[in-house]
Amino acid sequence: MSSPHVSAHRAHGGSPPALLPVPLAALPLLLLCLAACLITGLPARAAQLATEVPAGATGAVKKPEAHAITADHSRHPALQQPFATPQEVTKACLSCHNAAAQQVHKTIHWTWLDPADPERKMGKGGITFNNFCIAIPSNEPRCTSCHAGFGWKNAQFDFSSQENVDCMVCHDHTGTYKKFPTMAGLPVSEPTEFEGKTFTPPDYNAVAASVGRPTRDNCGVCHFYGGGGDAVKHGDLDSTMFKPGRELDVHMDVKGANFTCQRCHTTEAHVIAGRTYKQPAFTERTSVLDDDRVHRIACESCHTATPHKAGHKANDHTDKLACQTCHIPAFAREQATKMWWDWSTAGKKKDGKPFAEKGPFGKPVYDSKKGDFRWEKDVVPEYHWSNGRMEFLLLTDVIADTSQPVAINRIDGSPVDPRSRIMPFKAHRGRQPFDAGNRTFVAPHLFGKDDAAYWKTYDWQKAVEAGQKSLNLPFSGKLEFVDTVYYYPITHQVAPKERSVACGECHKPAGSRLAAVTGVWMPGRDRNAGVDAAGWIAVAGSVLAVGVHGFLRLAARGRNNRKED
């Protein structure tokens, strides 16, 4: 008697499959034997796989998740050779990834110039400046320790070199690869101490064998320490974001969604989605429901323009409010961020020596090299209309009025611009050197071993003259210090929904979060005598109409009752 499977096979016109004459009672024993063979064979196969690497391999490293990559780099022959320099590692990488360096060359991570600026002046690598460490020119060996390349130590750096692209800084998975803070993006070749910490040469073979997609650690080692230290520059990016909990960031929560940076900053050919200078992070508010190829840099990309439940009043706000305005109630929630930097007080000494002092939050409040600082925690943002674009001053721009703080960058947007939303910002304020004769800001030469470097001789005149000369810009010799403000959009540290900004924090007559936002009428915040009078008249009229109506109804009822009697 044939089995149902054989009968079915015959019914479809096929020949019956070959079957072994195994008694049904022996089937459990057969399965046990098969399982035993598989189990005993696993260690042997694992050992075989472990030895299937080219000769000269440096040893085992932690492998990336199996689903994350399709190649085990520890087994590539090109990565087994001895490496004397980091450029040799890049050369080995390019033997397979032969277009990678050319792609990197086109990105802002390489040029430090705004790709949307045709004049190539806007950007850290151009002639923009800030009120943190001010400017890069003449200070390259210190500043470019966070450049995605090797050896940018002066204006003669070869930006066309492919071997000077640093693959490891973004793709290392060992966590051991470190650039030296003052060597223009290069690691050390021998153990070297810096500010009490010893840097050792990387194990290039182990690092190269470990490479995979960038992790939060790869991005954070630079972006969390921008402006000269942890939590200095961006109020919403600091070392607490390496492993945040839900209360700090619901998207990057290590026990929750645990987003990597590129989950939102989607990447194509090494071009990473995000805001530059003149160019917004996105121009169309498209969701993945409309186009699954869209960059996920906007909140609407995943949450759509109506993220709340149907009928929820908050859905009516998305045409005027950025999601961050309600869902990031404060920044620097776990670690204080720098809010004020006064360069005019730099240069003081104790017993003839530079010194530093710490204040609240364990942060420096004075440093002879840099002046006075102020730090704040749980900072309520400033709010401005923004369409995503920002305009930045250049070192060549003439500033006529310095009686009020000068805005180094201007937030582009207005209430009549359909692309604009009310957006939260960190406003970093400071006092920095200014050429009173030419009415321009200046780029002082801060770092170096020469006598013109401010951090060596504490001579502002020499430092500014040298810095301006490096840019072929004039200096009148008339130096003063002026107050400035610099804006950073707040987009990280998204709080849990139960901690979002309550309606009453904005819709109230005094102390509204949006008190400084103009161009929009906000119920509860704004008052107008005429409108208020009209409203009260309408209320009084309504009460009167209801009263008259009620009186007439009562009168009519009384008349009807009398007729019945």
Tab-separated table of C-alpha atoms in Angstrom, residues 64 81 116 175 184 233 244 253 356 363 396 409 438 448-449 505 517 539 554:
chain	number	residue	atom	x	y	z
A	64	PRO	CA	30.546	41.417	13.262
A	81	GLN	CA	50.352	41.781	5.381
A	116	ALA	CA	25.803	73.789	-1.608
A	175	GLY	CA	37.211	50.092	19.745
A	184	ALA	CA	46.664	66.033	12.074
A	233	LYS	CA	29.368	72.155	21.100
A	244	PRO	CA	21.424	56.242	26.409
A	253	ASP	CA	17.742	53.598	23.876
A	356	ALA	CA	42.463	75.876	35.066
A	363	LYS	CA	33.384	71.151	34.165
A	396	THR	CA	35.611	88.758	5.214
A	409	ASN	CA	24.838	82.323	11.822
A	438	ASN	CA	38.636	96.531	9.428
A	448	GLY	CA	51.638	75.370	17.660
A	449	LYS	CA	55.186	75.464	18.969
A	505	GLU	CA	3.611	75.437	28.622
A	517	VAL	CA	8.107	83.518	18.457
A	539	VAL	CA	-20.254	85.558	25.003
A	554	LEU	CA	-41.346	79.566	30.250
